[in-house]
Short mmCIF file of C-alpha atoms in Angstrom, two decimals:
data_model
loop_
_atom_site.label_atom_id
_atom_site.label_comp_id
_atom_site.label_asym_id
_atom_site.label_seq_id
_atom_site.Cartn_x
_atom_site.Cartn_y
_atom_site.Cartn_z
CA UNK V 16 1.97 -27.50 -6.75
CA UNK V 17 1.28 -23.83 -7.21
CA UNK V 18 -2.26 -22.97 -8.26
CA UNK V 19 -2.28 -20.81 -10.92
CA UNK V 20 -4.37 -18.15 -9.93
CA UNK V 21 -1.78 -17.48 -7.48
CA UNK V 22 -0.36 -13.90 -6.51
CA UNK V 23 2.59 -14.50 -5.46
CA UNK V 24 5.14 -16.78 -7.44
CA UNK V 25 5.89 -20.02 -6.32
CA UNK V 26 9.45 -19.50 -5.55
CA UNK V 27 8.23 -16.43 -2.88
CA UNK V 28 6.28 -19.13 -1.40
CA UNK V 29 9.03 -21.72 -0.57
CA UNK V 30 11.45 -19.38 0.69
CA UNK V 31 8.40 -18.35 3.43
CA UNK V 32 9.16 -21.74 5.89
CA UNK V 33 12.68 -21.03 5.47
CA UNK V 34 12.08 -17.25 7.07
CA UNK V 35 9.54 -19.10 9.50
CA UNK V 36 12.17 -21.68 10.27
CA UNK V 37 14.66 -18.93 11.10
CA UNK V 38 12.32 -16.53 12.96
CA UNK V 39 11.59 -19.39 15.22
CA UNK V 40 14.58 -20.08 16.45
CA UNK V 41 15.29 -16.44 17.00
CA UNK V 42 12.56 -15.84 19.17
CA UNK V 43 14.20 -19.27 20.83
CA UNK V 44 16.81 -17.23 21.21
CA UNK V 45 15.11 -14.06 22.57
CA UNK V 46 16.30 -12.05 19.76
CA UNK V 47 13.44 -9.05 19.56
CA UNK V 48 14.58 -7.71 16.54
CA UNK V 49 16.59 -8.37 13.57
CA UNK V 50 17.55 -6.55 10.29
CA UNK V 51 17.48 -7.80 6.78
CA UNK V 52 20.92 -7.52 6.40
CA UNK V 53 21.34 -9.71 9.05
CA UNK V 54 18.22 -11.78 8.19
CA UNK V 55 20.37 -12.01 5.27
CA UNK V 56 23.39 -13.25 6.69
CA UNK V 57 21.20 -16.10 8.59
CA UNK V 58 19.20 -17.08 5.15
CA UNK V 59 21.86 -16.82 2.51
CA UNK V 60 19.35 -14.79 0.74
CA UNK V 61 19.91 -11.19 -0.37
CA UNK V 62 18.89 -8.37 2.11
CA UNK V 63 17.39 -6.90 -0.95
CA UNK V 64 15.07 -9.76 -1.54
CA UNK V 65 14.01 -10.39 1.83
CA UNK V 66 12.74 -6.91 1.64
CA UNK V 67 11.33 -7.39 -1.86
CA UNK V 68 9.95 -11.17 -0.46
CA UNK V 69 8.24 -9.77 2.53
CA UNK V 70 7.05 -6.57 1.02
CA UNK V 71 4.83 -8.57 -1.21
CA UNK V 72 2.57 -9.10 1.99
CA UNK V 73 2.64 -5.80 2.86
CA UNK V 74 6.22 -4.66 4.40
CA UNK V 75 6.57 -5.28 8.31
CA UNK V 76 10.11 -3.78 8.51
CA UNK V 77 10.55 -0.29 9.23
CA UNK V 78 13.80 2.19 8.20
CA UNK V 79 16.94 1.67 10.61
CA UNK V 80 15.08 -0.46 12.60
CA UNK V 81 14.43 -3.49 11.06
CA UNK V 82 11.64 -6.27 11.88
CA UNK V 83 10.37 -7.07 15.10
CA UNK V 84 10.83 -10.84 15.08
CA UNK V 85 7.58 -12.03 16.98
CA UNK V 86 5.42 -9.99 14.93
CA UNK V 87 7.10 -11.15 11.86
CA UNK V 88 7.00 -14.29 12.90
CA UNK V 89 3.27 -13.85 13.81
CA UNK V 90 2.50 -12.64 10.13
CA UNK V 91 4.38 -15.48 8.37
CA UNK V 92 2.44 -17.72 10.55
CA UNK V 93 -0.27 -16.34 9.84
CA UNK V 94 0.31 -16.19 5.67
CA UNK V 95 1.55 -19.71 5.88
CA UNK V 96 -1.81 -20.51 7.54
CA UNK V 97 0.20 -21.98 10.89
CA UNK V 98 -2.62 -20.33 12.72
CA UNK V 99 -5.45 -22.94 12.54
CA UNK V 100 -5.60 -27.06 12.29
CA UNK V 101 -6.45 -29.08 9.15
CA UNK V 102 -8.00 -32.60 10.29
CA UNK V 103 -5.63 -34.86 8.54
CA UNK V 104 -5.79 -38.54 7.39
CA UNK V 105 -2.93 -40.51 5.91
CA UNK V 106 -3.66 -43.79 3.45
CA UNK V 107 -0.73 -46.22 3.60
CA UNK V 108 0.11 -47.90 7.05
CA UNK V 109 3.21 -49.05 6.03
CA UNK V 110 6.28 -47.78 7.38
CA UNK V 111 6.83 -44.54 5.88
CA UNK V 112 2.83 -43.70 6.81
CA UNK V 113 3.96 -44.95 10.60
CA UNK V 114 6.79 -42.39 10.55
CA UNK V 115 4.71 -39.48 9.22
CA UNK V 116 1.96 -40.14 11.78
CA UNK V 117 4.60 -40.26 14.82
CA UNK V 118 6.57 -37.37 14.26
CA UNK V 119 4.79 -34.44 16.81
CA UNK V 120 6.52 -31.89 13.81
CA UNK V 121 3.37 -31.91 11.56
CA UNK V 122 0.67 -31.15 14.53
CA UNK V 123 3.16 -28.16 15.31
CA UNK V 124 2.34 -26.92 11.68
CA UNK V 125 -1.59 -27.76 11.96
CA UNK V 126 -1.88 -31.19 10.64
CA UNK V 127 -3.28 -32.79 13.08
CA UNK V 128 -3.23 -36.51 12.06
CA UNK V 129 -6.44 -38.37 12.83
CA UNK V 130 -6.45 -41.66 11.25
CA UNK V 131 -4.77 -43.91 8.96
CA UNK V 132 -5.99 -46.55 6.43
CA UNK V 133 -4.31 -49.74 4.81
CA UNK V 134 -5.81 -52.83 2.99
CA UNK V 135 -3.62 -54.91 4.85
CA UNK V 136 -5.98 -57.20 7.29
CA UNK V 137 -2.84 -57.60 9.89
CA UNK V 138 -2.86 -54.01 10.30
CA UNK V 139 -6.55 -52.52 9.87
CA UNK V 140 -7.92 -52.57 13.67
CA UNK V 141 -4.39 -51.82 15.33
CA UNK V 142 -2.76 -48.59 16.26
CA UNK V 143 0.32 -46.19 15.35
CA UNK V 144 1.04 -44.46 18.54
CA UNK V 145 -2.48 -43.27 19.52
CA UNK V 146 -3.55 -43.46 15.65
CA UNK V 147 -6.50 -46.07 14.84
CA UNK V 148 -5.62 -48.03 11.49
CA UNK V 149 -8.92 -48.35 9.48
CA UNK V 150 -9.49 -50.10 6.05
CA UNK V 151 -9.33 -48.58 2.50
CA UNK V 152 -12.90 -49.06 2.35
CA UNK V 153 -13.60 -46.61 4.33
CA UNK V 154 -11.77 -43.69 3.39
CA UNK V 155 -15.04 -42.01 1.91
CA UNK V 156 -17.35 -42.38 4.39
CA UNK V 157 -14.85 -41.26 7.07
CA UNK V 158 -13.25 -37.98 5.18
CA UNK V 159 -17.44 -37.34 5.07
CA UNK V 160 -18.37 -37.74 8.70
CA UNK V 161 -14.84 -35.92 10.17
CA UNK V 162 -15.04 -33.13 7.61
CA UNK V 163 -11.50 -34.67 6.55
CA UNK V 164 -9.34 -31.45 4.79
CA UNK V 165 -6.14 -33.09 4.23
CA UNK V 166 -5.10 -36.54 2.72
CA UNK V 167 -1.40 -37.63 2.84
CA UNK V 168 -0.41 -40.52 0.21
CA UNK V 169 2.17 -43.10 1.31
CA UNK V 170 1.13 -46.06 -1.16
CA UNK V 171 3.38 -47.37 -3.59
CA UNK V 172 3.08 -45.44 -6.93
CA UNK V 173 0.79 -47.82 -8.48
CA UNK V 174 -2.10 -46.96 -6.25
CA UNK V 175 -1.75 -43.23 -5.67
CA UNK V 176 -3.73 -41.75 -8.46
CA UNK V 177 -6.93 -44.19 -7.41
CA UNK V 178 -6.63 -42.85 -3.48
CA UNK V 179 -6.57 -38.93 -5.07
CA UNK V 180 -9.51 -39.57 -7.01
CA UNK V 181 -11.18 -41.03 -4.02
CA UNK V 182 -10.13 -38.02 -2.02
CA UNK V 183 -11.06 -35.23 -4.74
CA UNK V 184 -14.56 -37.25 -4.72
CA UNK V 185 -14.82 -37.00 -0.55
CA UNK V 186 -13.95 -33.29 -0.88
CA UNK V 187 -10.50 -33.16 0.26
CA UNK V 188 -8.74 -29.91 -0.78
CA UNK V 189 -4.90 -30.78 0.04
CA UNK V 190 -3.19 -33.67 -0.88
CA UNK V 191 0.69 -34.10 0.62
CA UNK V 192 1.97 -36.89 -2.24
CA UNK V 193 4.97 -39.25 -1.53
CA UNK V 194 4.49 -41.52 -4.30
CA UNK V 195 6.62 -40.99 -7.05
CA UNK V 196 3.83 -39.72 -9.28
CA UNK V 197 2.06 -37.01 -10.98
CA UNK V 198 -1.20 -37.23 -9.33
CA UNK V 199 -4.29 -35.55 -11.84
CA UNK V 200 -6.47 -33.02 -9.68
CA UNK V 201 -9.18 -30.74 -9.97
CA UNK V 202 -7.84 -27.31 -10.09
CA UNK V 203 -9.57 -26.48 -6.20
CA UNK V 204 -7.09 -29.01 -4.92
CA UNK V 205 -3.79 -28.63 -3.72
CA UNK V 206 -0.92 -31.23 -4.40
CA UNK V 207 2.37 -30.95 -2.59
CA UNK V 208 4.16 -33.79 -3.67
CA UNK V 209 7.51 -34.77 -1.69
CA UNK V 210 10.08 -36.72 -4.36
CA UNK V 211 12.55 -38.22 -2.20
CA UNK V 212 14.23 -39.79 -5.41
CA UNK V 213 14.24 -36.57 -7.56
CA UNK V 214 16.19 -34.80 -4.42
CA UNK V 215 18.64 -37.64 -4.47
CA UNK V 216 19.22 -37.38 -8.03
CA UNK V 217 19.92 -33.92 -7.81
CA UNK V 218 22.34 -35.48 -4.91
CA UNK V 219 24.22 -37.43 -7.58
CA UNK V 220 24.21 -35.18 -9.94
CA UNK V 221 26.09 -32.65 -8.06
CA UNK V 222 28.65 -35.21 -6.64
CA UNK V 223 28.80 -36.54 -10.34
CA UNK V 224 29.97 -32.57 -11.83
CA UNK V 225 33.01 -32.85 -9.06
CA UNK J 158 22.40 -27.05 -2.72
CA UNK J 159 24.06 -25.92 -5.84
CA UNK J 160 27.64 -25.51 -5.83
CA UNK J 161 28.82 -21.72 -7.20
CA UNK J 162 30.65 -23.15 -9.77
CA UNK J 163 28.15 -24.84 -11.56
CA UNK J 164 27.22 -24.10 -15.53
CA UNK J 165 23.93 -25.41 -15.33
CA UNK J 166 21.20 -23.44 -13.27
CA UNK J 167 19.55 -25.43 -10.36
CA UNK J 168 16.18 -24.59 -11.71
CA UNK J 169 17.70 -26.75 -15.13
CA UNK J 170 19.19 -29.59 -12.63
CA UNK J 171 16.17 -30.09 -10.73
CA UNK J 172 13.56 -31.17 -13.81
CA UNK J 173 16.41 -33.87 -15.01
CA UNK J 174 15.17 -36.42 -12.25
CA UNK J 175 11.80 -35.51 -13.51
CA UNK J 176 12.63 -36.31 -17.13
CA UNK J 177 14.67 -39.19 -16.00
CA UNK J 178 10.93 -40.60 -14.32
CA UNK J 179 8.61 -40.11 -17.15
CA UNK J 180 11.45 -41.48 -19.48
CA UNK J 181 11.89 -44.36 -17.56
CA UNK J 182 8.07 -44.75 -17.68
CA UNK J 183 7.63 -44.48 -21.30
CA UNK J 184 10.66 -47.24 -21.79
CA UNK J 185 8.30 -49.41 -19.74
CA UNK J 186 5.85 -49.14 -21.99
CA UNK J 187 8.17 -50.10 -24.93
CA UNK J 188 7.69 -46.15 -25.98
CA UNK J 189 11.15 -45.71 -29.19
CA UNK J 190 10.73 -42.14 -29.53
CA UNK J 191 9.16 -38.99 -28.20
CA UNK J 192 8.65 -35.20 -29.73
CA UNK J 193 9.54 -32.49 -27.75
CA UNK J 194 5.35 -31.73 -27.60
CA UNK J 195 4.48 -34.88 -26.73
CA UNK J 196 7.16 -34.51 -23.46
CA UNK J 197 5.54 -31.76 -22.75
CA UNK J 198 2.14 -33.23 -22.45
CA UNK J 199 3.63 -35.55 -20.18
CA UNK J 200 5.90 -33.22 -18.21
CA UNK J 201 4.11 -30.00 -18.17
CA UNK J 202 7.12 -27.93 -19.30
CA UNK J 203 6.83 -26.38 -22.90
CA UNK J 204 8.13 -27.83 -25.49
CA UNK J 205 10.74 -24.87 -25.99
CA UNK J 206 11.55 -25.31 -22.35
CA UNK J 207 12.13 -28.98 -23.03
CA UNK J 208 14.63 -27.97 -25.76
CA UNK J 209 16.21 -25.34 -23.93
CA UNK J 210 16.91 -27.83 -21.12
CA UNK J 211 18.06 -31.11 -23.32
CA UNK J 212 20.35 -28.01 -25.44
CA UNK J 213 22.54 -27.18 -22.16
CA UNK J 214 23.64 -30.68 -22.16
CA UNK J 215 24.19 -31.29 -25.91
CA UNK J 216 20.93 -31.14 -27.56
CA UNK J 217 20.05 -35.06 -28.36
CA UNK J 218 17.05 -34.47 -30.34
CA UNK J 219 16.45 -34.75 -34.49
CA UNK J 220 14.38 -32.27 -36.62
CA UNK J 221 10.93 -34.13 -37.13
CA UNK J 222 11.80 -37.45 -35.63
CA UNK J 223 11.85 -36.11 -32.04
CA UNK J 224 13.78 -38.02 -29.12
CA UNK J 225 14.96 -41.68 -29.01
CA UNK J 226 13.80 -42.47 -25.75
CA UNK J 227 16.04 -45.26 -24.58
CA UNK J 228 19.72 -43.10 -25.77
CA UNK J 229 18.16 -39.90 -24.02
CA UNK J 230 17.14 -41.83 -20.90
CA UNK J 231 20.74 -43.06 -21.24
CA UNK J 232 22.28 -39.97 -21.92
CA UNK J 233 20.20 -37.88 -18.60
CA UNK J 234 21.51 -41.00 -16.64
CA UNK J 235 24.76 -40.57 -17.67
CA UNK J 236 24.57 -36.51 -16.15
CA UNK J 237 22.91 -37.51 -13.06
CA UNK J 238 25.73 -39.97 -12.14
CA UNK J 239 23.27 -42.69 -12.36
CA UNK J 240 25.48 -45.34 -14.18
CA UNK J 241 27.58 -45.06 -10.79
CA UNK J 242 27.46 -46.67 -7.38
CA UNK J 243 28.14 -44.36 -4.15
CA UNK J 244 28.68 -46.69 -0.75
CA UNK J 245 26.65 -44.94 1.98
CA UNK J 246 26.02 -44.77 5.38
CA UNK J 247 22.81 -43.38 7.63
CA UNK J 248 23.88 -42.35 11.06
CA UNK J 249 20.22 -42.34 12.81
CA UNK J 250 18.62 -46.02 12.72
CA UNK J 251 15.48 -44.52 13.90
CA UNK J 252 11.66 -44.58 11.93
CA UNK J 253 13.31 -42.44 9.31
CA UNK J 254 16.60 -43.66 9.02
CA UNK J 255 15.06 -47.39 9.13
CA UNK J 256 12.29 -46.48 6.23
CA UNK J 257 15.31 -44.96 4.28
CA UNK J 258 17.41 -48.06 4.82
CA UNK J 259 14.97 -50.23 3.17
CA UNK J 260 13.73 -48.60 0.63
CA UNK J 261 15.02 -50.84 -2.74
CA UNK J 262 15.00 -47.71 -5.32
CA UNK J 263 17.55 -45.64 -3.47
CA UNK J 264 19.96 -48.17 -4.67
CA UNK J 265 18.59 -48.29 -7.81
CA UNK J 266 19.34 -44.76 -8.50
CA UNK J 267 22.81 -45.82 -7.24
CA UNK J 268 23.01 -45.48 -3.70
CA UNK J 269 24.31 -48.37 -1.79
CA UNK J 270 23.70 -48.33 1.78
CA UNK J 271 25.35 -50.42 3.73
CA UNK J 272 25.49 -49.42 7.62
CA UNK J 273 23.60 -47.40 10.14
CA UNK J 274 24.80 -46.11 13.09
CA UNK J 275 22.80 -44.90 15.80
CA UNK J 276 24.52 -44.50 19.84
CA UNK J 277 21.58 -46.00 21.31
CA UNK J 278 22.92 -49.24 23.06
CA UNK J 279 19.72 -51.29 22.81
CA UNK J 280 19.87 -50.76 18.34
CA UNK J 281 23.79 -51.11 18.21
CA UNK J 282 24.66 -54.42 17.03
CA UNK J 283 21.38 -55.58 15.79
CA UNK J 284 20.47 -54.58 12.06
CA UNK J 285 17.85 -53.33 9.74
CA UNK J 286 16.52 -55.99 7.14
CA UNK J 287 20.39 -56.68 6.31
CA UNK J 288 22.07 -53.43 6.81
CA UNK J 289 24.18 -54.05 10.41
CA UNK J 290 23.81 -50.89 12.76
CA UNK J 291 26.93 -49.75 14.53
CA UNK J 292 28.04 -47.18 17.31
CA UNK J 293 28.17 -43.71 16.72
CA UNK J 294 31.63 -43.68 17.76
CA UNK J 295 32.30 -46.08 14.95
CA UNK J 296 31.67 -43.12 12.24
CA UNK J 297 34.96 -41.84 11.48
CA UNK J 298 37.09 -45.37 11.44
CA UNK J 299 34.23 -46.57 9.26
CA UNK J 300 34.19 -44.22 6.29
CA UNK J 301 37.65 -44.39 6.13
CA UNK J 302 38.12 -47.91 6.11
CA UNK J 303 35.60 -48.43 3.27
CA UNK J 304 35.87 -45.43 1.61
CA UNK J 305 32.39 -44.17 1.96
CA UNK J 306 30.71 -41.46 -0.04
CA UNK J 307 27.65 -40.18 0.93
CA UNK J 308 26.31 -39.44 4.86
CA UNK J 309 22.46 -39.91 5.32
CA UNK J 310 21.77 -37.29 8.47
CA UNK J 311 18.11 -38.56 9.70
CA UNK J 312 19.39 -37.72 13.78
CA UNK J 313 17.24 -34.25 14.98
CA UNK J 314 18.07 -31.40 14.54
CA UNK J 315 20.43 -30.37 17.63
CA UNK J 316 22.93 -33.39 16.62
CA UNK J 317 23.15 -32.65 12.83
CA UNK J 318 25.87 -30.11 12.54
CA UNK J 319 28.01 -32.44 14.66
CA UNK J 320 27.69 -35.44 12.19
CA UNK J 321 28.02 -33.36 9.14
CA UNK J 322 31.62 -32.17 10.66
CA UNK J 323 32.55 -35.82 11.31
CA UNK J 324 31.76 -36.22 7.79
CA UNK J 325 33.18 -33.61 6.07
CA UNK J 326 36.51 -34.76 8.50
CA UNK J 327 36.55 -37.89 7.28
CA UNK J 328 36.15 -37.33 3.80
CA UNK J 329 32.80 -37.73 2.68
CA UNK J 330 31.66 -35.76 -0.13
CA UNK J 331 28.03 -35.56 -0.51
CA UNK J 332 25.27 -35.12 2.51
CA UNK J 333 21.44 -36.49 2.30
CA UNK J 334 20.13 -34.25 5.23
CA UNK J 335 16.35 -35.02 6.68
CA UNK J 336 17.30 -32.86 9.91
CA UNK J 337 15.32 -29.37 9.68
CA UNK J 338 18.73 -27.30 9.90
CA UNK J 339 20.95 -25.33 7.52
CA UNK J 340 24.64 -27.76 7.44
CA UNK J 341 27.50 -25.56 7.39
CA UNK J 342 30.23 -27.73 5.31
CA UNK J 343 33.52 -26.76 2.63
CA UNK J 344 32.64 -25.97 -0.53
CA UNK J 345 33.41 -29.15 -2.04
CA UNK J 346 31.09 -30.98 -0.43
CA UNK J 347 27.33 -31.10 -1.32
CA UNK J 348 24.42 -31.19 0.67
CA UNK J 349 20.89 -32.05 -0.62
CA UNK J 350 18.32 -31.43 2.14
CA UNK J 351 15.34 -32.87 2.40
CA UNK J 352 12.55 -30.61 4.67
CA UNK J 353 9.43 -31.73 4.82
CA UNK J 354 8.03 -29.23 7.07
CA UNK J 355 8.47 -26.71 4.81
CA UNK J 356 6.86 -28.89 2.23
CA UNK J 357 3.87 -28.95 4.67
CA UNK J 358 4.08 -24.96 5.43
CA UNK J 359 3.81 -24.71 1.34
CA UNK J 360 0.86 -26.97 1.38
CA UNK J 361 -0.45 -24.77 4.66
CA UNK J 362 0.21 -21.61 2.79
CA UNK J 363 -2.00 -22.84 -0.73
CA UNK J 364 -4.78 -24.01 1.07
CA UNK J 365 -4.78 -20.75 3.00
CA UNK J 366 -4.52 -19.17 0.29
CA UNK J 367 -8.26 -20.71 -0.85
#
């Protein structure tokens, strides 16, 4: 959820992992340098508004030569905040929490996934992977003593707002939501919410207009 | 992704699932009727906004009596296909594709899923809760013969634009797509991705941004 005393609109800001996504496999590709028109072709955005996108931190390209894709890639990293590690903790051991906390994906981006918690007795004292399983109760002391940043919410809906307000109170300052809820924040913390349903709604709506 | 031909803007399409939530919520709660203001306390759109939206589909509200809850809920349903069932199919019966597979709401929002299919020997022939998983050789005789509609892609990235075209081949119109790639398909068939690492670069990028 965009904070409002944001610079940059919101809609700027979710094209940026597309660009990242792109540049990355580029450089995969050894490709040194690209222009926006073909940027363009690759995106299915405008070459006018990648120019306009990237110029808003401070234009890499340069005339009839076009963007050198590692240092591009370098300063979307670097905007996007790729270029340091948020201790992360995940509440809900269930299987969509298991799934999260295997995938290597998320450490690639910085979240480096620490521990997870669930008031299920069966589960609290096992592992995911290399990932300790610890109980609800002590989510607080624990975001305290790692200097926790990031909380990820896989509970049912029902429970999501109470593990946000115990994560606001232990000083988290990003919360990555999958329950299908508006969580209530302090303004100083970031929601991202993921809404699996919405997007397959939007599915069925466009296979419904046919 | 939106389709070129559609009336509606995306921007429009994407709050309906959100008004189709809080709706549903407020039915719950044995909630008749609901002012445009008082949906925008709920949703955070305006009320204007909330209008403007409702208008494109053939404005339901009354002058001072506001929404009827149940008929608009009804009516939003109606436009995201919900009142219909689509038979679908995962091909991946991995973490993701088995969290997907058991999830109960997807079929309340009218997806039916009723096989996975995964080429892993030791996972083919076994199933997931109920749901049977099958070869990936299977793919194309299977849609056909039951006349599926919608492709779940949870395999990784390198494998996805292979399964989309065995889709699209056999007929399937509409693509739920977890891998982190761009599908190329016709234009009369729809994909809705699903990417959350770029969901997690946005949440990178606010908390940067701090």
């Amino acid at each position: 959820m965009a904070k409002s005393n944001s610079k940059v609109s919101e809609t700027v800001i979710r094209r940026l992992p597309k660009y990242h996504r792109y540049l990355s496999e580029l450089l995969e590709k050894n490709v040194d340098r690209i222009s926006s028109q073909e940027l363009s072709g690759l995106t299915g955005f405008t070459a006018s508004q990648i120019r306009q996108d990237l110029n808003n931190f401070g234009g890499f390209g340069q005339q009839g030569y076009g963007y050198n894709v590692e240092a591009l890639r370098g300063q979307i990293d670097k905007i996007l905040g790729i270029d340091r590690i948020y201790k992360t903790i995940i509440v809900g051991a269930g299987r969509l929490g298991s799934v999260i906390s295997m995938y290597g994906g998320f450490k690639e981006s910085g979240f480096d996934i620490i521990a997870l918690f669930d008031k299920d007795k069966d589960k609290v004292g096992t592992n995911v992977g290399d990932i300790p399983i610890y109980h609800f109760d002590m989510i607080e002391d624990y975001i305290k003593k790692y200097n926790v940043e990031v909380g990820i919410i896989t509970v049912p809906k029902t429970g999501a707002q109470s593990i946000a307000d115990i994560f606001v109170k232990s000083g988290i300052k990003g919360i990555w939501n999958f329950a299908p809820t508006d969580l209530i924040v302090p303004e100083d913390v970031v929601v991202e919410s993921v809404r699996l349903n919405d997007s397959l709604l939007t599915l069925s709506y466009y296979l419904t207009e046919e």
